[in-house]
Structures are given as C-alpha cells and as structure tokens.
PDB file of C-alpha atoms and ligand atoms in Angstrom:
ATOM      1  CA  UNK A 786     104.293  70.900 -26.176  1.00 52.00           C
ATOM      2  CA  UNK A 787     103.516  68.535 -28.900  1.00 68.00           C
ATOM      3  CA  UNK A 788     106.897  66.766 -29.299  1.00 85.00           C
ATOM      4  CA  UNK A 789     108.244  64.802 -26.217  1.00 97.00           C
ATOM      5  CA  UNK A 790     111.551  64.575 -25.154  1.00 98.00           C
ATOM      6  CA  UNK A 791     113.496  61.483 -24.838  1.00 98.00           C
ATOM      7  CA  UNK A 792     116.711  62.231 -22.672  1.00 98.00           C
ATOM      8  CA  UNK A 793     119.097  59.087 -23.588  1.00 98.00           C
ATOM      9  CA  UNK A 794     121.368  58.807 -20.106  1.00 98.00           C
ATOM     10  CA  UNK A 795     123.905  56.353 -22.344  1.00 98.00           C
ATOM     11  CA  UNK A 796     126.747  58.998 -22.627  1.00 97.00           C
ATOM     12  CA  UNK A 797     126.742  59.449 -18.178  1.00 98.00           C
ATOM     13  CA  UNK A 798     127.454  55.626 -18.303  1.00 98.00           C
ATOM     14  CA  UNK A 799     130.474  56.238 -20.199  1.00 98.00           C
ATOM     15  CA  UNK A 800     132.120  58.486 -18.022  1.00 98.00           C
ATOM     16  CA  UNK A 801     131.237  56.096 -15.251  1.00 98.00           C
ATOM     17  CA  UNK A 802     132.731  53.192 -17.361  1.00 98.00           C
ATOM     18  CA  UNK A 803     136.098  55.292 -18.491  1.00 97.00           C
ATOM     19  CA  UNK A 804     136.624  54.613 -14.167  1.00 97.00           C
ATOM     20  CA  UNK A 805     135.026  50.857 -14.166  1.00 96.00           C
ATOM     21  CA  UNK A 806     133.768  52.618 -10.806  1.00 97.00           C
ATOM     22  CA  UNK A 807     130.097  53.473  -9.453  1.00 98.00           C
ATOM     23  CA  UNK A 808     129.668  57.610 -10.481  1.00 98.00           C
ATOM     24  CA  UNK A 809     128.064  59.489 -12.619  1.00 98.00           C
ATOM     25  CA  UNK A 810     125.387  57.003 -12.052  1.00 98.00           C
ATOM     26  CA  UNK A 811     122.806  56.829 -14.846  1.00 98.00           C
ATOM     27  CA  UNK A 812     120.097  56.438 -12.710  1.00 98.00           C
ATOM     28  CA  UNK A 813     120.157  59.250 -10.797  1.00 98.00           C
ATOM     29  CA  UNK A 814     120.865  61.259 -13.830  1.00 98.00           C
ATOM     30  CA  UNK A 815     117.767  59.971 -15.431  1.00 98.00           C
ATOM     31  CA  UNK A 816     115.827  61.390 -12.181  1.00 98.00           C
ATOM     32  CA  UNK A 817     117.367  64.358 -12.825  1.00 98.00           C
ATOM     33  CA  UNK A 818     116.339  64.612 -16.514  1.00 98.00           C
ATOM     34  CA  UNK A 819     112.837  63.830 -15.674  1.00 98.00           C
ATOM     35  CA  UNK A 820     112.726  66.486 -13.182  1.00 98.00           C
ATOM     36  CA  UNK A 821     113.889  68.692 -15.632  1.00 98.00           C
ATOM     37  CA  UNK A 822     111.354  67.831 -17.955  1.00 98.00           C
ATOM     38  CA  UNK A 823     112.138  64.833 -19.743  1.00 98.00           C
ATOM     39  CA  UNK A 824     109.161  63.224 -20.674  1.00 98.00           C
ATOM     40  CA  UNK A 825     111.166  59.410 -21.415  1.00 98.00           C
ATOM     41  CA  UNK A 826     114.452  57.953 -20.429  1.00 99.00           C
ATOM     42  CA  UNK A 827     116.735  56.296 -23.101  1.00 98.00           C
ATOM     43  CA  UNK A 828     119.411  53.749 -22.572  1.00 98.00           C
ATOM     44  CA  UNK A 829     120.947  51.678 -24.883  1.00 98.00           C
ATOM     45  CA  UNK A 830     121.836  48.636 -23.839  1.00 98.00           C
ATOM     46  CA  UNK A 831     124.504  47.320 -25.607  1.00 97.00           C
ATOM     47  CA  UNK A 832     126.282  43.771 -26.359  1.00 95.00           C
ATOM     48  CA  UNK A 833     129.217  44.785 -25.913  1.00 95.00           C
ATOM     49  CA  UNK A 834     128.125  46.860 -22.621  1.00 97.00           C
ATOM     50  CA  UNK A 835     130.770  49.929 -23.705  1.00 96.00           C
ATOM     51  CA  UNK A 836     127.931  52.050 -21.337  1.00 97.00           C
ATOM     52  CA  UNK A 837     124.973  51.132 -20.103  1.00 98.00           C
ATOM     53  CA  UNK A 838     125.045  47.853 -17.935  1.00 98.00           C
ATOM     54  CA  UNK A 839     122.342  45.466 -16.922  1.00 98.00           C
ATOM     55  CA  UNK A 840     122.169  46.660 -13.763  1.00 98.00           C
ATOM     56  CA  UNK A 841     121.233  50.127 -14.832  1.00 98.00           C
ATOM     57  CA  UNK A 842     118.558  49.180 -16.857  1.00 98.00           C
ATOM     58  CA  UNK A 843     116.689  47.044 -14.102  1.00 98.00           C
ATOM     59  CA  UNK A 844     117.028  49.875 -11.648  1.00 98.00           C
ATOM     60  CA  UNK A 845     116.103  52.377 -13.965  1.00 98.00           C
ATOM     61  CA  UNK A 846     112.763  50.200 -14.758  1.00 98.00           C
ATOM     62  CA  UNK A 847     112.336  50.375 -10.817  1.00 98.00           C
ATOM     63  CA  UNK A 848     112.799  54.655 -10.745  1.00 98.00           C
ATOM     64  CA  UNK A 849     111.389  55.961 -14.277  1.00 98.00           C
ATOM     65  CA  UNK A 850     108.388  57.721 -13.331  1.00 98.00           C
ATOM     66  CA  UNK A 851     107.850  58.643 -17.238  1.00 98.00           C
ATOM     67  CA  UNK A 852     108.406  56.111 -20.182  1.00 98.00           C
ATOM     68  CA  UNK A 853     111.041  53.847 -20.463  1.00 98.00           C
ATOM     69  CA  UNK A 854     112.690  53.794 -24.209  1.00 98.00           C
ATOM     70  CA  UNK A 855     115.718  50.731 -24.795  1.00 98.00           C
ATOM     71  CA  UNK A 856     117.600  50.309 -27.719  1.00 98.00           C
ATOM     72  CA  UNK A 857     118.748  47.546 -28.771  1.00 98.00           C
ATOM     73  CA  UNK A 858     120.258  45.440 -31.772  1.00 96.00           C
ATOM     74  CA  UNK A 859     118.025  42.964 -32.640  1.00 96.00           C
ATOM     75  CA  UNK A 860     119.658  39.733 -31.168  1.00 96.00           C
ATOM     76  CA  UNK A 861     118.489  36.569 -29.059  1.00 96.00           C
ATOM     77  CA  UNK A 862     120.288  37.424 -25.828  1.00 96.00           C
ATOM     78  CA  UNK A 863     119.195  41.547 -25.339  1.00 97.00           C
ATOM     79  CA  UNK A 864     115.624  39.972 -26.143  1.00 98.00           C
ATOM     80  CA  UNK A 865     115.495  37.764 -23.171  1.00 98.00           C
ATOM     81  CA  UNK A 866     116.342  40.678 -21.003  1.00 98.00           C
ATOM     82  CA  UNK A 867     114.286  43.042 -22.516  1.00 98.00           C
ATOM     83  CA  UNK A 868     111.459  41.158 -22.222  1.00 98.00           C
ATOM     84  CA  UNK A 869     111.845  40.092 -18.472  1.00 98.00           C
ATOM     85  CA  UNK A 870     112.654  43.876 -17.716  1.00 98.00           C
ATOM     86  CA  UNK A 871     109.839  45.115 -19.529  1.00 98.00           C
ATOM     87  CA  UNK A 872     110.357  49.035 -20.882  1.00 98.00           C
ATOM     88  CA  UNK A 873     107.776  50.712 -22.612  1.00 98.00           C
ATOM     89  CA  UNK A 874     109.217  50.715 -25.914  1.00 98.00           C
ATOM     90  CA  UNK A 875     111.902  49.125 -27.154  1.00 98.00           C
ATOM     91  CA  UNK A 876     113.683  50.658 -30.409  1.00 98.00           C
ATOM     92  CA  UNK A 877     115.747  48.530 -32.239  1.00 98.00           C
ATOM     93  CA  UNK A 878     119.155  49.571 -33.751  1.00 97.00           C
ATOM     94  CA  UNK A 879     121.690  48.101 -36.045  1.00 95.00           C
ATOM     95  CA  UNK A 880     124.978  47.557 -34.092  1.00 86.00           C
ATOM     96  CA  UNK A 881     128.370  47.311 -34.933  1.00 77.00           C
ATOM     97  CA  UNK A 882     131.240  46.474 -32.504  1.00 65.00           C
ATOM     98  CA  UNK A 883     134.019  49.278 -34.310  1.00 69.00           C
ATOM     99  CA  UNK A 884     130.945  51.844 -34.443  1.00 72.00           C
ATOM    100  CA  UNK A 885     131.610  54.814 -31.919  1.00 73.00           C
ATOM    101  CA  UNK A 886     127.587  55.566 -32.192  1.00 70.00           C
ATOM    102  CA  UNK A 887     124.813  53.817 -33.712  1.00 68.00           C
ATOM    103  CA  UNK A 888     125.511  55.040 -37.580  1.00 70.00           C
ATOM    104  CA  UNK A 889     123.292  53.499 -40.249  1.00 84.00           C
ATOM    105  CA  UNK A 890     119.202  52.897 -39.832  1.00 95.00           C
ATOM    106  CA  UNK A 891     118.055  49.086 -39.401  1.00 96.00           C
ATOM    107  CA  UNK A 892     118.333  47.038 -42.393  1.00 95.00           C
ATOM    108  CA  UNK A 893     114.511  46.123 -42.212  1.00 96.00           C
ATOM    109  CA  UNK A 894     113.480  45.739 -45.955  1.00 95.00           C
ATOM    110  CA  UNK A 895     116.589  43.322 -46.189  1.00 94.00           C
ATOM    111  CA  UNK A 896     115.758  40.965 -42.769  1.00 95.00           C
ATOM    112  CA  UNK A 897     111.899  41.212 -43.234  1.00 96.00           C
ATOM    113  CA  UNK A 898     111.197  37.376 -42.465  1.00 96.00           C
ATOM    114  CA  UNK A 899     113.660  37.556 -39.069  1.00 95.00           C
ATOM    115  CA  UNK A 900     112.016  40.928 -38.098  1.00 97.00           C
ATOM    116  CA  UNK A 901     108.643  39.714 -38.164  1.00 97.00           C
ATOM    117  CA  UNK A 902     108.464  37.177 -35.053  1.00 96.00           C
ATOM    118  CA  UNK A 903     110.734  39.455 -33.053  1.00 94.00           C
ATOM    119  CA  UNK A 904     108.965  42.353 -33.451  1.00 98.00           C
ATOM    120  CA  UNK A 905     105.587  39.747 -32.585  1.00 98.00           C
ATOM    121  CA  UNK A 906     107.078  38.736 -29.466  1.00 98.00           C
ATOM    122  CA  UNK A 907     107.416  42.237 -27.684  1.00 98.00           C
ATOM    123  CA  UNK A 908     104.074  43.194 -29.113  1.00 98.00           C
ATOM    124  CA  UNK A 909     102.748  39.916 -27.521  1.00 98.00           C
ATOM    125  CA  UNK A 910     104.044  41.184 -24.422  1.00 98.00           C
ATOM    126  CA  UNK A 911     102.404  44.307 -24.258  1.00 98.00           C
ATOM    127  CA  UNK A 912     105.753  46.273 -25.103  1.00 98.00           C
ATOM    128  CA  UNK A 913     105.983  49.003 -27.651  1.00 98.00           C
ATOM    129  CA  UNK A 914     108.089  48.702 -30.530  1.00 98.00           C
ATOM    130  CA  UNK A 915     109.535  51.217 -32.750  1.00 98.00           C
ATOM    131  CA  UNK A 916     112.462  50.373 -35.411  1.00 98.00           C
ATOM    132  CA  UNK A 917     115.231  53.345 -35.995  1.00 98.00           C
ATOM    133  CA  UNK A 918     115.745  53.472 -39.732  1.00 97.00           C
ATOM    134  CA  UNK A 919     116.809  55.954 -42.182  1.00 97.00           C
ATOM    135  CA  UNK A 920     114.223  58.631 -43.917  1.00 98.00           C
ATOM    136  CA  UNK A 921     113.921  55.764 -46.753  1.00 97.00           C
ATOM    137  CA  UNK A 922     110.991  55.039 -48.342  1.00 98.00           C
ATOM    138  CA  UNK A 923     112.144  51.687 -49.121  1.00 97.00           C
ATOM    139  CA  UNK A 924     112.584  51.194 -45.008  1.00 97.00           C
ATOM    140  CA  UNK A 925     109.329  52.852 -44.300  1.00 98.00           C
ATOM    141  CA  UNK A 926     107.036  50.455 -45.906  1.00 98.00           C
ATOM    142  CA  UNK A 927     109.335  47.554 -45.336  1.00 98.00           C
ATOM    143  CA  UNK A 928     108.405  49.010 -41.037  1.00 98.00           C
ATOM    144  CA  UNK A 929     105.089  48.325 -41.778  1.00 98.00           C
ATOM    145  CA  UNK A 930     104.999  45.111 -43.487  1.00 98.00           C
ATOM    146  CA  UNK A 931     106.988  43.664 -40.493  1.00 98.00           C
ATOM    147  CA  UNK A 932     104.862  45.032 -38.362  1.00 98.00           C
ATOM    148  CA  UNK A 933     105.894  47.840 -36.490  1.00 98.00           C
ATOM    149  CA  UNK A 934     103.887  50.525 -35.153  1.00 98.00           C
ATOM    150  CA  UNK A 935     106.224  53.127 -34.928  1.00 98.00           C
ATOM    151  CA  UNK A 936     109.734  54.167 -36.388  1.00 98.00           C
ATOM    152  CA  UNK A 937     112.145  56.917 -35.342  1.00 98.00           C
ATOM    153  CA  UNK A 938     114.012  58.539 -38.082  1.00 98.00           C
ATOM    154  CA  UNK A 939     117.746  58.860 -37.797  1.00 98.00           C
ATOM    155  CA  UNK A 940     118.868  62.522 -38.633  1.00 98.00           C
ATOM    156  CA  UNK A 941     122.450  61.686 -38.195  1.00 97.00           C
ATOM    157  CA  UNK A 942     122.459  62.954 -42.105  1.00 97.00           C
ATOM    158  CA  UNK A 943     120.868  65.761 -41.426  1.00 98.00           C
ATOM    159  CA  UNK A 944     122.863  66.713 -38.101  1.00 98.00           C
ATOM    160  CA  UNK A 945     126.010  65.909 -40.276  1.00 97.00           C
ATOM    161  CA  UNK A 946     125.230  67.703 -43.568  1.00 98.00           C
ATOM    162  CA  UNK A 947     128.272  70.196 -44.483  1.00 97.00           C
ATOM    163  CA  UNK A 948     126.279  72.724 -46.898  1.00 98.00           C
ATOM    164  CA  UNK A 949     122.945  74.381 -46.086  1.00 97.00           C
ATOM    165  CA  UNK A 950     121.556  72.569 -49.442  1.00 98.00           C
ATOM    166  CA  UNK A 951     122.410  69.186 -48.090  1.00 98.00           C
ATOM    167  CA  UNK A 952     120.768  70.291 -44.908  1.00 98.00           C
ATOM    168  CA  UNK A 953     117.883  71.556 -47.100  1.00 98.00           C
ATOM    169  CA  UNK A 954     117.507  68.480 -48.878  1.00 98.00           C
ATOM    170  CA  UNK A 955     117.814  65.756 -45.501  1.00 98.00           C
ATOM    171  CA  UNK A 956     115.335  68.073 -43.706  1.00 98.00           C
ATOM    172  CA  UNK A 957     112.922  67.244 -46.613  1.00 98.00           C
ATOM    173  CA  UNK A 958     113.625  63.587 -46.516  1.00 98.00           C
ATOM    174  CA  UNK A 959     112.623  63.954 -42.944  1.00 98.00           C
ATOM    175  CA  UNK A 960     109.811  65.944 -43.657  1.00 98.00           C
ATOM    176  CA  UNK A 961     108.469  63.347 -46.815  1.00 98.00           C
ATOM    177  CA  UNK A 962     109.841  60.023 -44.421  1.00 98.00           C
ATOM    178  CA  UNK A 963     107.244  61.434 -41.593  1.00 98.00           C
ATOM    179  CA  UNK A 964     104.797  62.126 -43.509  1.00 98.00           C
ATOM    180  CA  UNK A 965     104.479  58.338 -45.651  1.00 98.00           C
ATOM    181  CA  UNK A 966     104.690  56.724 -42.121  1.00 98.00           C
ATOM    182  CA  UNK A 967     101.948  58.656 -40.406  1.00 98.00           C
ATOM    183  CA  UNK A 968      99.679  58.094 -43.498  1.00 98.00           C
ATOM    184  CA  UNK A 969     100.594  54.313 -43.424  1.00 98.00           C
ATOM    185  CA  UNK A 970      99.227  54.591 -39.677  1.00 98.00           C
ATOM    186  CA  UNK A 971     102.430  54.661 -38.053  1.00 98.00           C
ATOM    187  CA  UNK A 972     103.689  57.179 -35.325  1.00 98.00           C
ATOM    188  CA  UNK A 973     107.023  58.671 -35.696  1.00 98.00           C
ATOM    189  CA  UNK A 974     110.159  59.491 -33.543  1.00 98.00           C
ATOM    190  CA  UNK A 975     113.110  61.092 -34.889  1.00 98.00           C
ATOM    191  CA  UNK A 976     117.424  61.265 -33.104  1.00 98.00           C
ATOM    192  CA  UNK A 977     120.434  61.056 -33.349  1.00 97.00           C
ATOM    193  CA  UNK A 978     123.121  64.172 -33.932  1.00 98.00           C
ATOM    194  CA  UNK A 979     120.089  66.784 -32.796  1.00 98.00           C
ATOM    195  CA  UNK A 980     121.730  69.280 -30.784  1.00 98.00           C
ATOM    196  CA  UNK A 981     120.810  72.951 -29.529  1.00 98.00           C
ATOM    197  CA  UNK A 982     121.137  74.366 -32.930  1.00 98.00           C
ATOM    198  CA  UNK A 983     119.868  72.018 -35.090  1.00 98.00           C
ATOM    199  CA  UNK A 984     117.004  70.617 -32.838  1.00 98.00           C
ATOM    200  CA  UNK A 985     114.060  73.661 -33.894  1.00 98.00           C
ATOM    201  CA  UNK A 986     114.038  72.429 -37.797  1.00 98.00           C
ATOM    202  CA  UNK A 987     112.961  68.873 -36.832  1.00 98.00           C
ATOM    203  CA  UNK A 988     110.650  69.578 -34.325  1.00 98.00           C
ATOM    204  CA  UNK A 989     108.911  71.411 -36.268  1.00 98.00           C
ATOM    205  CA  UNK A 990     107.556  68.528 -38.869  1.00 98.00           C
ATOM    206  CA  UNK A 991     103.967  68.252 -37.977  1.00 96.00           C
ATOM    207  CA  UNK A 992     104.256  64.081 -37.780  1.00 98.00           C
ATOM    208  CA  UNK A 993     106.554  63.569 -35.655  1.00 98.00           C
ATOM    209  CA  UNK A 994     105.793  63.340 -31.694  1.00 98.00           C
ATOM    210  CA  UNK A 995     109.307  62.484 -29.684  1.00 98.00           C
ATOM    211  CA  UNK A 996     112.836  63.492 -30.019  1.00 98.00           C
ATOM    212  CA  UNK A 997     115.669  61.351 -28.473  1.00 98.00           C
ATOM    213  CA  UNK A 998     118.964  63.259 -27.866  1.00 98.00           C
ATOM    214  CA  UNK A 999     121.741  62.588 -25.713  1.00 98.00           C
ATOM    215  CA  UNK A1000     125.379  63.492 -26.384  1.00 98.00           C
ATOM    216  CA  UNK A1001     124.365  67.297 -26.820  1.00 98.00           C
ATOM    217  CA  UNK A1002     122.606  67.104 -23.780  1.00 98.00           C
ATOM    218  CA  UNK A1003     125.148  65.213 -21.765  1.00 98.00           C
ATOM    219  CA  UNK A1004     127.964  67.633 -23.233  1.00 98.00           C
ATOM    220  CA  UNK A1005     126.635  70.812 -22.046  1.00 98.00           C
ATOM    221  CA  UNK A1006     125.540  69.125 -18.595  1.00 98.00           C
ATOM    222  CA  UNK A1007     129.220  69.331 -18.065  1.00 98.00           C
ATOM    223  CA  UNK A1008     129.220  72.560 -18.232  1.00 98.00           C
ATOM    224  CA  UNK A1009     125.957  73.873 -16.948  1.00 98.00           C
ATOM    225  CA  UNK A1010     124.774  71.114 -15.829  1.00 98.00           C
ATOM    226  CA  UNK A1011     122.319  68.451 -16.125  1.00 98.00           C
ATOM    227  CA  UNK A1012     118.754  70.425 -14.990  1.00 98.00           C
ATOM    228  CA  UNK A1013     119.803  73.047 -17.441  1.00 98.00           C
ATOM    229  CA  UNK A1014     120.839  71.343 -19.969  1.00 99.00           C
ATOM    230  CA  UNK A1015     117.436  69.784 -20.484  1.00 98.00           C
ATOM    231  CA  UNK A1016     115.538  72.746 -19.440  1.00 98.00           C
ATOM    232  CA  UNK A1017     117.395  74.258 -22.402  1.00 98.00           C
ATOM    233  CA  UNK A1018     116.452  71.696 -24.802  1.00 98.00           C
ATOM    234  CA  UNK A1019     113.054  71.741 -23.986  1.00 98.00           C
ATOM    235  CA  UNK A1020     112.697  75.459 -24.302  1.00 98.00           C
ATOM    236  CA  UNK A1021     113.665  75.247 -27.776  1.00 98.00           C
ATOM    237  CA  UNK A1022     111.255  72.218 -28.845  1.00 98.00           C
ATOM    238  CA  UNK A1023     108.783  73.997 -26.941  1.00 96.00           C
ATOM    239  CA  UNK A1024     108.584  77.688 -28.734  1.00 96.00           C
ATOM    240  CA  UNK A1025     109.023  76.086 -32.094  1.00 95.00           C
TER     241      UNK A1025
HETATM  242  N1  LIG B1685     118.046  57.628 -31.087  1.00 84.42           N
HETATM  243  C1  LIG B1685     118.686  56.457 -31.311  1.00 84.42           C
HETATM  244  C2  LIG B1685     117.902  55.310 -31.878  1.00 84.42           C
HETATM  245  C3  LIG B1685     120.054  56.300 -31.015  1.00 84.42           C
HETATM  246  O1  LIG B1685     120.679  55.136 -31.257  1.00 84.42           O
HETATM  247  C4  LIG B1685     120.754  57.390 -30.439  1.00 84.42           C
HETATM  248  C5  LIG B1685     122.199  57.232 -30.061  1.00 84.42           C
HETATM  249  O2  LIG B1685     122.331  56.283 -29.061  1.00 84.42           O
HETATM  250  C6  LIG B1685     120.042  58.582 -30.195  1.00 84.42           C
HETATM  251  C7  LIG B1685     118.698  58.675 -30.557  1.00 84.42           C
HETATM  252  C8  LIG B1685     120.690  59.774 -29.560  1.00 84.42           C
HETATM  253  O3  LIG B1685     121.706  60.267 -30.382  1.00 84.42           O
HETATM  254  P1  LIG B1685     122.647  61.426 -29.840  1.00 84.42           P
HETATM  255  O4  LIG B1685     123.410  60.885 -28.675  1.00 84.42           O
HETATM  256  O5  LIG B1685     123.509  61.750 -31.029  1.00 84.42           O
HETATM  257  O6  LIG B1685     121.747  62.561 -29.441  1.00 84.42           O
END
C-alpha cells in the first residue's frame, strides 16, 4: 500500500467528554485502530480541550506502536506540551473556538515571519512538522519558504462539493496542489471530510503518501465497529 493511514481517535474523545466520565477511552481505541491497520494515530489536541485531553495524549505517546500525528493551532501554550511530549509529527491547524471542525487551511503566506521560528523549534527537536493548508498555490510556496517539510491538503472542499463538476474541479486542485509541493521537495498528506465513498479519488494522486480520517471512521465504528471500520477503509485505499 503506498498511502498510509492516519486514524484520528478525536471524535471517541467526544463521546467520552458528552459524559465528563472515563469511556470510550481514546487510547484503547487507538490500539484498536493500529491493530486494524492503522499505520498513525491522530489526536488533536485542542485549547479549548472540547475532546482530546492532556492526559490522552501523554498516554497515547506511552502505547502508539506506529507514528504519532498531533494537531495543533499554532500557539505558545500547545507548543510547550508538544514539545515535552514529543509525537512524531506535529500538524498545525488554524483554530477557531465557534468552529465545530477544523474548517479553513493555515493562514501561512499571511503569518510567514511568526511561522518561521515555530516551525524551527520542533524541527530543532527532532519532531516532524507538516502545516494543513488549502490546495493553494499561494499556501504551497508560502509552506516552503517557512520551512516546512511537509503539508497535508485539506479536502474539506472536495468532500463538500454539491455537483460532480465542483468535485471535478477540487479533485484537480488536489491533484495540481500535490504535485507543486512534491516538486518543491515537500511530502504531502491530504484529510479532512474523506469518507468511504469519497476516499478512492484522493488516494489515488500519485504524490501524496498519508490520509488522515476520522469522523467517517468513528461513525461507522458505531455501527460495525471499530476493527471493521478501519479494515474497511484500508481496503479501499489499498485496491485503488
Ligand atoms: N486532518 C486534519 C488536519 C484535521 O484537522 C482533521 C479533523 O480533525 C482531519 C484530518 C480528519 O477529518 P475528518 O474527521 O473529517 O476525517
């Protein structure tokens, strides 16, 4: 299988958190996931902690046999925990209080001169960084110039599109976004929206080399769930 799979665990913390109590737990659906064929766990820590708390994160740095993945808005106080916890990458996100998801890419071309030494210090540390931005151009260079090794594009516009031209046309900004940032020498990523019928389209671009999905994954867990639900999704990346 060329494109890995990036299980994010956030939505299992909500259900916990709807309770305030100590199940699902996060980290043993994370074990789960891997079993199943995950090849990275992603949480999202968040300021406002609507999910995923501190302590899940520390344990879950303790259990993940495969790659650890945390988003995270670029701010002061998730830094200092991020890098005494250490993940393997850390992807960072815009993030608004009112949002119900993350909805918009980063703002990098706009915040180049803050992005810079942030980026430097998890780099410095021996921690992967990615930055999730939107199939722009604009964004894509701006990624490099600050620094970053990799990006993840956010399909949210594609997952969202209401015609099949719209679809059309965000699968080829997709397609063009992957394609700049592996021929500026960046490696790509791509989330947010993919689900079991929209997932095949976006594997299938050439540059990119991990998908990170959650909600659709979470959702059918309830129903089938969690082992299958990720054997499912894998199945599909994998006979693309
Ligand atoms: N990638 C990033 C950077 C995200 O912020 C999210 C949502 O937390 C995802 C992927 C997963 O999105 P979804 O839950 O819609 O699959």
């Amino acid at each position: 299988m060329k494109t890995n799979l990036g299980v994010n665990i956030d939505h299992v913390a909500t259900l916990r958190q709807a309770r305030r109590g100590s199940s699902p737990d996060p980290v043993t659906a994370a074990a789960i996931a891997e079993l199943a064929g995950a090849t990275q766990i992603t949480l999202h820590l968040r300021e406002d902690r609507r999910h995923i708390q501190e302590r899940d994160l520390r344990l879950m740095r303790q259990t993940v046999q495969t790659e650890l993945n945390l988003e995270m808005a670029a701010t002061d106080e998730i830094a200092r925990i991020a890098l005494d916890v250490r993940p393997d990458t850390v992807t960072l996100v815009p993030e608004r209080r009112e949002e119900l998801t993350t909805e918009g890419g980063l703002e990098v071309a706009g915040q180049k001169e803050r992005l810079k030494p942030f980026i430097r210090a998890f780099l410095d540390a021996g921690i992967r960084v990615s930055l999730f931005i939107a199939p722009d151009p604009e964004q894509i260079r701006a990624s490099l110039e600050v620094g970053a090794p990799r990006i993840e594009l956010h399909t949210g516009r594609y997952a969202d599109a209401a015609t099949r031209e719209e679809r059309a046309n965000e699968l080829r900004r997709i397609e063009e976004g992957a394609h700049l940032a592996s021929q500026l020498g960046m490696s790509v990523a791509a989330g947010h929206g993919l689900d079991y019928a929209n997932v095949q389209d976006i594997a299938r671009v050439e540059e990119i080399d991990e998908l990170n999905i959650g909600h659709s994954i979470v959702s059918r867990a309830v129903f089938v769930g969690l082992d299958r639900a990720v054997r499912d999704m894998r199945a599909l990346i994998e006979s693309v």
